[in-house]
């Protein structure tokens, strides 16, 4: 019997303003249920307050390979879409609010609609 393929799923999570105690209740629920998360960057104070058993993956390496922030954001969005297609579900976390001064969530949503 063939294993049923899981539909791609991406949850975009805002890590809040910096202090782990300001993470929303819904954010804490998402983190408690997740086995791993993908961080736009691990250079955010909330990261130190994430559950210890949570596997963290950072896209900081892309910043080191690209000179232009728009190229960084496009590559991160493509990586998140690829992960969702091959290893769902994906929790993608960004500093602050995902839709205030953040480019990658909108790019991910656009690419997800296209896919």
mmCIF file of N, CA and C in Angstrom:
data_model
loop_
_atom_site.group_PDB
_atom_site.id
_atom_site.type_symbol
_atom_site.label_atom_id
_atom_site.label_comp_id
_atom_site.label_asym_id
_atom_site.label_seq_id
_atom_site.Cartn_x
_atom_site.Cartn_y
_atom_site.Cartn_z
ATOM 1 N N UNK A 1 0.838 -1.173 0.000
ATOM 2 C CA UNK A 1 0.000 0.000 0.000
ATOM 3 C C UNK A 1 0.888 1.244 0.000
ATOM 4 N N UNK A 2 0.595 2.168 -0.883
ATOM 5 C CA UNK A 2 1.400 3.372 -1.023
ATOM 6 C C UNK A 2 1.034 4.392 0.046
ATOM 7 N N UNK A 3 2.060 5.009 0.636
ATOM 8 C CA UNK A 3 1.844 6.025 1.657
ATOM 9 C C UNK A 3 1.237 7.270 1.014
ATOM 10 N N UNK A 4 0.188 7.800 1.642
ATOM 11 C CA UNK A 4 -0.473 8.995 1.122
ATOM 12 C C UNK A 4 0.444 10.197 1.301
ATOM 13 N N UNK A 5 0.603 10.956 0.227
ATOM 14 C CA UNK A 5 1.458 12.134 0.265
ATOM 15 C C UNK A 5 0.741 13.267 0.988
ATOM 16 N N UNK A 6 1.461 13.918 1.925
ATOM 17 C CA UNK A 6 0.894 15.022 2.677
ATOM 18 C C UNK A 6 0.882 16.280 1.816
ATOM 19 N N UNK A 7 -0.221 17.009 1.863
ATOM 20 C CA UNK A 7 -0.326 18.254 1.111
ATOM 21 C C UNK A 7 0.657 19.277 1.671
ATOM 22 N N UNK A 8 1.243 20.105 0.791
ATOM 23 C CA UNK A 8 2.147 21.147 1.275
ATOM 24 C C UNK A 8 1.434 22.050 2.276
ATOM 25 N N UNK A 9 2.133 22.380 3.334
ATOM 26 C CA UNK A 9 1.564 23.254 4.363
ATOM 27 C C UNK A 9 2.668 24.126 4.915
ATOM 28 N N UNK A 10 2.386 25.431 4.965
ATOM 29 C CA UNK A 10 3.341 26.397 5.511
ATOM 30 C C UNK A 10 2.615 27.243 6.545
ATOM 31 N N UNK A 11 3.194 27.333 7.725
ATOM 32 C CA UNK A 11 2.718 28.251 8.748
ATOM 33 C C UNK A 11 3.772 29.328 8.900
ATOM 34 N N UNK A 12 3.353 30.583 8.744
ATOM 35 C CA UNK A 12 4.266 31.711 8.900
ATOM 36 C C UNK A 12 4.021 32.314 10.278
ATOM 37 N N UNK A 13 5.076 32.395 11.064
ATOM 38 C CA UNK A 13 4.973 32.796 12.466
ATOM 39 C C UNK A 13 5.830 34.021 12.745
ATOM 40 N N UNK A 14 5.238 35.007 13.407
ATOM 41 C CA UNK A 14 5.986 36.171 13.866
ATOM 42 C C UNK A 14 6.505 35.909 15.273
ATOM 43 N N UNK A 15 7.777 36.168 15.498
ATOM 44 C CA UNK A 15 8.390 35.922 16.799
ATOM 45 C C UNK A 15 8.242 37.094 17.762
ATOM 46 N N UNK A 16 7.559 38.122 17.353
ATOM 47 C CA UNK A 16 7.315 39.244 18.245
ATOM 48 C C UNK A 16 8.478 40.218 18.319
ATOM 49 N N UNK A 17 8.381 41.163 19.255
ATOM 50 C CA UNK A 17 9.345 42.269 19.304
ATOM 51 C C UNK A 17 10.716 41.932 19.880
ATOM 52 N N UNK A 18 10.889 40.761 20.458
ATOM 53 C CA UNK A 18 12.232 40.424 20.919
ATOM 54 C C UNK A 18 12.301 39.686 22.226
ATOM 55 N N UNK A 19 11.416 39.939 23.134
ATOM 56 C CA UNK A 19 11.415 39.233 24.408
ATOM 57 C C UNK A 19 10.506 38.010 24.263
ATOM 58 N N UNK A 20 10.997 36.809 24.571
ATOM 59 C CA UNK A 20 10.171 35.608 24.422
ATOM 60 C C UNK A 20 8.828 35.670 25.140
ATOM 61 N N UNK A 21 8.719 36.461 26.196
ATOM 62 C CA UNK A 21 7.441 36.530 26.920
ATOM 63 C C UNK A 21 6.364 37.259 26.120
ATOM 64 N N UNK A 22 6.741 37.933 25.031
ATOM 65 C CA UNK A 22 5.766 38.634 24.207
ATOM 66 C C UNK A 22 5.297 37.811 23.007
ATOM 67 N N UNK A 23 5.717 36.578 22.920
ATOM 68 C CA UNK A 23 5.223 35.681 21.882
ATOM 69 C C UNK A 23 3.731 35.468 22.116
ATOM 70 N N UNK A 24 2.932 35.495 21.061
ATOM 71 C CA UNK A 24 1.482 35.336 21.237
ATOM 72 C C UNK A 24 1.152 33.917 21.706
ATOM 73 N N UNK A 25 -0.027 33.761 22.279
ATOM 74 C CA UNK A 25 -0.473 32.425 22.690
ATOM 75 C C UNK A 25 -0.532 31.487 21.490
ATOM 76 N N UNK A 26 -1.058 31.973 20.364
ATOM 77 C CA UNK A 26 -1.128 31.133 19.166
ATOM 78 C C UNK A 26 0.280 30.754 18.702
ATOM 79 N N UNK A 27 1.204 31.703 18.771
ATOM 80 C CA UNK A 27 2.586 31.412 18.407
ATOM 81 C C UNK A 27 3.174 30.330 19.291
ATOM 82 N N UNK A 28 2.917 30.419 20.589
ATOM 83 C CA UNK A 28 3.411 29.407 21.527
ATOM 84 C C UNK A 28 2.793 28.048 21.231
ATOM 85 N N UNK A 29 1.517 28.015 20.863
ATOM 86 C CA UNK A 29 0.850 26.751 20.501
ATOM 87 C C UNK A 29 1.494 26.133 19.263
ATOM 88 N N UNK A 30 1.757 26.961 18.278
ATOM 89 C CA UNK A 30 2.389 26.472 17.046
ATOM 90 C C UNK A 30 3.763 25.887 17.353
ATOM 91 N N UNK A 31 4.531 26.583 18.160
ATOM 92 C CA UNK A 31 5.869 26.106 18.514
ATOM 93 C C UNK A 31 5.812 24.824 19.336
ATOM 94 N N UNK A 32 4.836 24.718 20.226
ATOM 95 C CA UNK A 32 4.704 23.519 21.055
ATOM 96 C C UNK A 32 4.362 22.297 20.211
ATOM 97 N N UNK A 33 3.628 22.498 19.125
ATOM 98 C CA UNK A 33 3.218 21.385 18.269
ATOM 99 C C UNK A 33 4.271 21.034 17.218
ATOM 100 N N UNK A 34 5.185 21.945 16.941
ATOM 101 C CA UNK A 34 6.180 21.737 15.882
ATOM 102 C C UNK A 34 7.353 20.887 16.369
ATOM 103 N N UNK A 35 7.932 20.157 15.446
ATOM 104 C CA UNK A 35 9.156 19.413 15.729
ATOM 105 C C UNK A 35 10.375 20.222 15.312
ATOM 106 N N UNK A 36 10.173 21.052 14.279
ATOM 107 C CA UNK A 36 11.263 21.883 13.783
ATOM 108 C C UNK A 36 10.677 23.154 13.191
ATOM 109 N N UNK A 37 11.497 24.206 13.169
ATOM 110 C CA UNK A 37 11.082 25.439 12.513
ATOM 111 C C UNK A 37 12.249 25.983 11.699
ATOM 112 N N UNK A 38 11.877 26.781 10.722
ATOM 113 C CA UNK A 38 12.843 27.441 9.859
ATOM 114 C C UNK A 38 12.789 28.924 10.165
ATOM 115 N N UNK A 39 13.943 29.487 10.483
ATOM 116 C CA UNK A 39 14.050 30.886 10.875
ATOM 117 C C UNK A 39 14.643 31.702 9.745
ATOM 118 N N UNK A 40 14.031 32.873 9.455
ATOM 119 C CA UNK A 40 14.676 33.761 8.479
ATOM 120 C C UNK A 40 16.072 34.064 8.980
ATOM 121 N N UNK A 41 16.171 34.324 10.270
ATOM 122 C CA UNK A 41 17.467 34.539 10.912
ATOM 123 C C UNK A 41 17.396 34.068 12.358
ATOM 124 N N UNK A 42 18.494 33.553 12.842
ATOM 125 C CA UNK A 42 18.509 33.184 14.267
ATOM 126 C C UNK A 42 19.034 34.334 15.128
ATOM 127 N N UNK A 43 19.250 35.489 14.508
ATOM 128 C CA UNK A 43 19.727 36.682 15.201
ATOM 129 C C UNK A 43 18.540 37.486 15.730
ATOM 130 N N UNK A 44 17.805 36.894 16.667
ATOM 131 C CA UNK A 44 16.636 37.539 17.262
ATOM 132 C C UNK A 44 16.522 37.038 18.696
ATOM 133 N N UNK A 45 16.284 37.915 19.660
ATOM 134 C CA UNK A 45 16.259 37.501 21.067
ATOM 135 C C UNK A 45 15.241 36.415 21.407
ATOM 136 N N UNK A 46 14.121 36.343 20.711
ATOM 137 C CA UNK A 46 13.114 35.326 21.013
ATOM 138 C C UNK A 46 13.642 33.919 20.762
ATOM 139 N N UNK A 47 14.606 33.776 19.854
ATOM 140 C CA UNK A 47 15.142 32.454 19.518
ATOM 141 C C UNK A 47 15.692 31.758 20.758
ATOM 142 N N UNK A 48 16.326 32.513 21.644
ATOM 143 C CA UNK A 48 16.891 31.897 22.854
ATOM 144 C C UNK A 48 15.809 31.362 23.790
ATOM 145 N N UNK A 49 14.574 31.822 23.644
ATOM 146 C CA UNK A 49 13.483 31.360 24.489
ATOM 147 C C UNK A 49 12.612 30.289 23.863
ATOM 148 N N UNK A 50 13.000 29.801 22.692
ATOM 149 C CA UNK A 50 12.212 28.751 22.037
ATOM 150 C C UNK A 50 12.389 27.422 22.768
ATOM 151 N N UNK A 51 11.417 26.521 22.653
ATOM 152 C CA UNK A 51 11.525 25.224 23.340
ATOM 153 C C UNK A 51 12.839 24.513 22.997
ATOM 154 N N UNK A 52 13.465 23.939 24.015
ATOM 155 C CA UNK A 52 14.777 23.313 23.833
ATOM 156 C C UNK A 52 14.748 22.106 22.910
ATOM 157 N N UNK A 53 13.615 21.405 22.845
ATOM 158 C CA UNK A 53 13.541 20.207 22.008
ATOM 159 C C UNK A 53 13.193 20.521 20.556
ATOM 160 N N UNK A 54 13.009 21.782 20.234
ATOM 161 C CA UNK A 54 12.655 22.211 18.889
ATOM 162 C C UNK A 54 13.911 22.260 18.013
ATOM 163 N N UNK A 55 13.874 21.605 16.859
ATOM 164 C CA UNK A 55 14.999 21.655 15.935
ATOM 165 C C UNK A 55 14.909 22.965 15.143
ATOM 166 N N UNK A 56 15.972 23.753 15.195
ATOM 167 C CA UNK A 56 15.993 25.056 14.536
ATOM 168 C C UNK A 56 16.867 25.015 13.291
ATOM 169 N N UNK A 57 16.344 25.604 12.219
ATOM 170 C CA UNK A 57 17.102 25.754 10.971
ATOM 171 C C UNK A 57 17.062 27.235 10.607
ATOM 172 N N UNK A 58 18.206 27.803 10.347
ATOM 173 C CA UNK A 58 18.287 29.219 10.017
ATOM 174 C C UNK A 58 18.685 29.387 8.553
ATOM 175 N N UNK A 59 18.164 30.463 7.953
ATOM 176 C CA UNK A 59 18.558 30.813 6.591
ATOM 177 C C UNK A 59 19.663 31.855 6.580
ATOM 178 N N UNK A 60 20.359 32.034 7.680
ATOM 179 C CA UNK A 60 21.444 33.013 7.740
ATOM 180 C C UNK A 60 22.528 32.740 6.700
ATOM 181 N N UNK A 61 22.715 31.495 6.339
ATOM 182 C CA UNK A 61 23.743 31.151 5.349
ATOM 183 C C UNK A 61 23.472 31.811 3.993
ATOM 184 N N UNK A 62 22.206 32.058 3.686
ATOM 185 C CA UNK A 62 21.886 32.704 2.403
ATOM 186 C C UNK A 62 22.359 34.153 2.414
ATOM 187 N N UNK A 63 22.271 34.820 3.571
ATOM 188 C CA UNK A 63 22.761 36.196 3.678
ATOM 189 C C UNK A 63 24.246 36.265 3.348
ATOM 190 N N UNK A 64 24.982 35.222 3.705
ATOM 191 C CA UNK A 64 26.424 35.196 3.461
ATOM 192 C C UNK A 64 26.750 34.976 1.981
ATOM 193 N N UNK A 65 25.829 34.360 1.240
ATOM 194 C CA UNK A 65 26.074 34.048 -0.170
ATOM 195 C C UNK A 65 25.594 35.123 -1.136
ATOM 196 N N UNK A 66 24.699 35.993 -0.704
ATOM 197 C CA UNK A 66 24.111 36.995 -1.584
ATOM 198 C C UNK A 66 24.517 38.400 -1.150
ATOM 199 N N UNK A 67 24.612 39.297 -2.129
ATOM 200 C CA UNK A 67 24.968 40.688 -1.840
ATOM 201 C C UNK A 67 23.742 41.591 -1.719
ATOM 202 N N UNK A 68 22.627 41.164 -2.286
ATOM 203 C CA UNK A 68 21.428 41.984 -2.352
ATOM 204 C C UNK A 68 20.309 41.364 -1.514
ATOM 205 N N UNK A 69 19.684 42.171 -0.655
ATOM 206 C CA UNK A 69 18.632 41.647 0.216
ATOM 207 C C UNK A 69 17.467 41.045 -0.572
ATOM 208 N N UNK A 70 17.108 41.638 -1.701
ATOM 209 C CA UNK A 70 16.001 41.080 -2.485
ATOM 210 C C UNK A 70 16.338 39.677 -2.994
ATOM 211 N N UNK A 71 17.590 39.452 -3.346
ATOM 212 C CA UNK A 71 18.018 38.108 -3.753
ATOM 213 C C UNK A 71 17.949 37.144 -2.567
ATOM 214 N N UNK A 72 18.338 37.624 -1.401
ATOM 215 C CA UNK A 72 18.254 36.809 -0.182
ATOM 216 C C UNK A 72 16.805 36.400 0.042
ATOM 217 N N UNK A 73 15.894 37.358 -0.001
ATOM 218 C CA UNK A 73 14.492 37.078 0.286
ATOM 219 C C UNK A 73 13.877 36.136 -0.746
ATOM 220 N N UNK A 74 14.224 36.327 -2.006
ATOM 221 C CA UNK A 74 13.715 35.417 -3.057
ATOM 222 C C UNK A 74 14.211 33.987 -2.837
ATOM 223 N N UNK A 75 15.466 33.855 -2.473
ATOM 224 C CA UNK A 75 16.012 32.510 -2.229
ATOM 225 C C UNK A 75 15.374 31.859 -1.014
ATOM 226 N N UNK A 76 15.161 32.627 0.045
ATOM 227 C CA UNK A 76 14.516 32.073 1.234
ATOM 228 C C UNK A 76 13.103 31.615 0.884
ATOM 229 N N UNK A 77 12.365 32.445 0.168
ATOM 230 C CA UNK A 77 10.998 32.081 -0.219
ATOM 231 C C UNK A 77 10.996 30.799 -1.052
ATOM 232 N N UNK A 78 11.915 30.690 -1.982
ATOM 233 C CA UNK A 78 12.000 29.478 -2.807
ATOM 234 C C UNK A 78 12.339 28.255 -1.954
ATOM 235 N N UNK A 79 13.227 28.425 -0.991
ATOM 236 C CA UNK A 79 13.593 27.316 -0.094
ATOM 237 C C UNK A 79 12.389 26.864 0.730
ATOM 238 N N UNK A 80 11.623 27.814 1.257
ATOM 239 C CA UNK A 80 10.461 27.470 2.070
ATOM 240 C C UNK A 80 9.429 26.719 1.234
ATOM 241 N N UNK A 81 9.186 27.182 0.013
ATOM 242 C CA UNK A 81 8.238 26.499 -0.880
ATOM 243 C C UNK A 81 8.729 25.089 -1.185
ATOM 244 N N UNK A 82 9.997 24.941 -1.473
ATOM 245 C CA UNK A 82 10.567 23.622 -1.755
ATOM 246 C C UNK A 82 10.421 22.686 -0.557
ATOM 247 N N UNK A 83 10.707 23.196 0.625
ATOM 248 C CA UNK A 83 10.560 22.389 1.839
ATOM 249 C C UNK A 83 9.113 21.951 2.039
ATOM 250 N N UNK A 84 8.180 22.859 1.791
ATOM 251 C CA UNK A 84 6.765 22.531 1.962
ATOM 252 C C UNK A 84 6.317 21.459 0.968
ATOM 253 N N UNK A 85 6.932 21.434 -0.186
ATOM 254 C CA UNK A 85 6.576 20.438 -1.197
ATOM 255 C C UNK A 85 7.207 19.078 -0.917
ATOM 256 N N UNK A 86 8.335 19.078 -0.222
ATOM 257 C CA UNK A 86 9.053 17.820 0.002
ATOM 258 C C UNK A 86 9.005 17.315 1.434
ATOM 259 N N UNK A 87 8.846 18.220 2.396
ATOM 260 C CA UNK A 87 8.895 17.841 3.815
ATOM 261 C C UNK A 87 7.848 18.590 4.647
ATOM 262 N N UNK A 88 6.576 18.580 4.219
ATOM 263 C CA UNK A 88 5.580 19.327 4.998
ATOM 264 C C UNK A 88 5.316 18.657 6.335
ATOM 265 N N UNK A 89 4.794 19.392 7.287
ATOM 266 C CA UNK A 89 4.503 20.824 7.267
ATOM 267 C C UNK A 89 5.744 21.648 7.610
ATOM 268 N N UNK A 90 5.738 22.913 7.198
ATOM 269 C CA UNK A 90 6.851 23.817 7.459
ATOM 270 C C UNK A 90 6.355 24.972 8.319
ATOM 271 N N UNK A 91 7.079 25.237 9.388
ATOM 272 C CA UNK A 91 6.844 26.438 10.193
ATOM 273 C C UNK A 91 8.010 27.368 9.892
ATOM 274 N N UNK A 92 7.683 28.543 9.359
ATOM 275 C CA UNK A 92 8.680 29.538 9.003
ATOM 276 C C UNK A 92 8.484 30.740 9.921
ATOM 277 N N UNK A 93 9.522 31.115 10.659
ATOM 278 C CA UNK A 93 9.417 32.182 11.652
ATOM 279 C C UNK A 93 10.309 33.362 11.299
ATOM 280 N N UNK A 94 9.757 34.542 11.538
ATOM 281 C CA UNK A 94 10.473 35.787 11.266
ATOM 282 C C UNK A 94 10.430 36.678 12.504
ATOM 283 N N UNK A 95 11.391 37.586 12.647
ATOM 284 C CA UNK A 95 11.335 38.542 13.747
ATOM 285 C C UNK A 95 10.088 39.429 13.622
ATOM 286 N N UNK A 96 9.554 39.841 14.751
ATOM 287 C CA UNK A 96 8.443 40.786 14.742
ATOM 288 C C UNK A 96 7.159 40.203 14.191
ATOM 289 N N UNK A 97 6.464 41.004 13.403
ATOM 290 C CA UNK A 97 5.212 40.624 12.757
ATOM 291 C C UNK A 97 5.523 40.208 11.319
ATOM 292 N N UNK A 98 4.962 39.094 10.841
ATOM 293 C CA UNK A 98 5.313 38.623 9.498
ATOM 294 C C UNK A 98 4.939 39.573 8.357
ATOM 295 N N UNK A 99 4.025 40.501 8.613
ATOM 296 C CA UNK A 99 3.589 41.357 7.512
ATOM 297 C C UNK A 99 3.874 42.838 7.739
ATOM 298 N N UNK A 100 4.764 43.115 8.696
ATOM 299 C CA UNK A 100 5.229 44.482 8.902
ATOM 300 C C UNK A 100 6.740 44.485 8.725
ATOM 301 N N UNK A 101 7.201 45.188 7.709
ATOM 302 C CA UNK A 101 8.633 45.316 7.406
ATOM 303 C C UNK A 101 9.307 43.968 7.156
ATOM 304 N N UNK A 102 8.556 43.020 6.639
ATOM 305 C CA UNK A 102 9.091 41.699 6.276
ATOM 306 C C UNK A 102 8.722 41.400 4.830
ATOM 307 N N UNK A 103 9.693 41.041 4.014
ATOM 308 C CA UNK A 103 9.432 40.747 2.604
ATOM 309 C C UNK A 103 9.164 39.272 2.333
ATOM 310 N N UNK A 104 9.813 38.391 3.073
ATOM 311 C CA UNK A 104 9.712 36.968 2.730
ATOM 312 C C UNK A 104 8.308 36.393 2.869
ATOM 313 N N UNK A 105 7.498 36.749 3.873
ATOM 314 C CA UNK A 105 6.156 36.153 3.938
ATOM 315 C C UNK A 105 5.302 36.433 2.698
ATOM 316 N N UNK A 106 5.333 37.663 2.204
ATOM 317 C CA UNK A 106 4.559 37.988 1.003
ATOM 318 C C UNK A 106 5.086 37.214 -0.206
ATOM 319 N N UNK A 107 6.401 37.089 -0.325
ATOM 320 C CA UNK A 107 6.973 36.317 -1.428
ATOM 321 C C UNK A 107 6.573 34.840 -1.330
ATOM 322 N N UNK A 108 6.562 34.306 -0.122
ATOM 323 C CA UNK A 108 6.167 32.907 0.078
ATOM 324 C C UNK A 108 4.717 32.712 -0.323
ATOM 325 N N UNK A 109 3.847 33.617 0.106
ATOM 326 C CA UNK A 109 2.435 33.505 -0.264
ATOM 327 C C UNK A 109 2.247 33.577 -1.769
ATOM 328 N N UNK A 110 2.964 34.479 -2.417
ATOM 329 C CA UNK A 110 2.876 34.609 -3.876
ATOM 330 C C UNK A 110 3.340 33.324 -4.569
ATOM 331 N N UNK A 111 4.482 32.809 -4.146
ATOM 332 C CA UNK A 111 5.013 31.576 -4.747
ATOM 333 C C UNK A 111 4.110 30.382 -4.449
ATOM 334 N N UNK A 112 3.507 30.342 -3.265
ATOM 335 C CA UNK A 112 2.616 29.244 -2.901
ATOM 336 C C UNK A 112 1.379 29.254 -3.806
ATOM 337 N N UNK A 113 0.833 30.431 -4.067
ATOM 338 C CA UNK A 113 -0.324 30.526 -4.963
ATOM 339 C C UNK A 113 0.038 30.054 -6.365
ATOM 340 N N UNK A 114 1.229 30.397 -6.828
ATOM 341 C CA UNK A 114 1.679 29.983 -8.159
ATOM 342 C C UNK A 114 1.903 28.470 -8.229
ATOM 343 N N UNK A 115 2.378 27.909 -7.130
ATOM 344 C CA UNK A 115 2.663 26.475 -7.111
ATOM 345 C C UNK A 115 1.365 25.691 -6.997
#
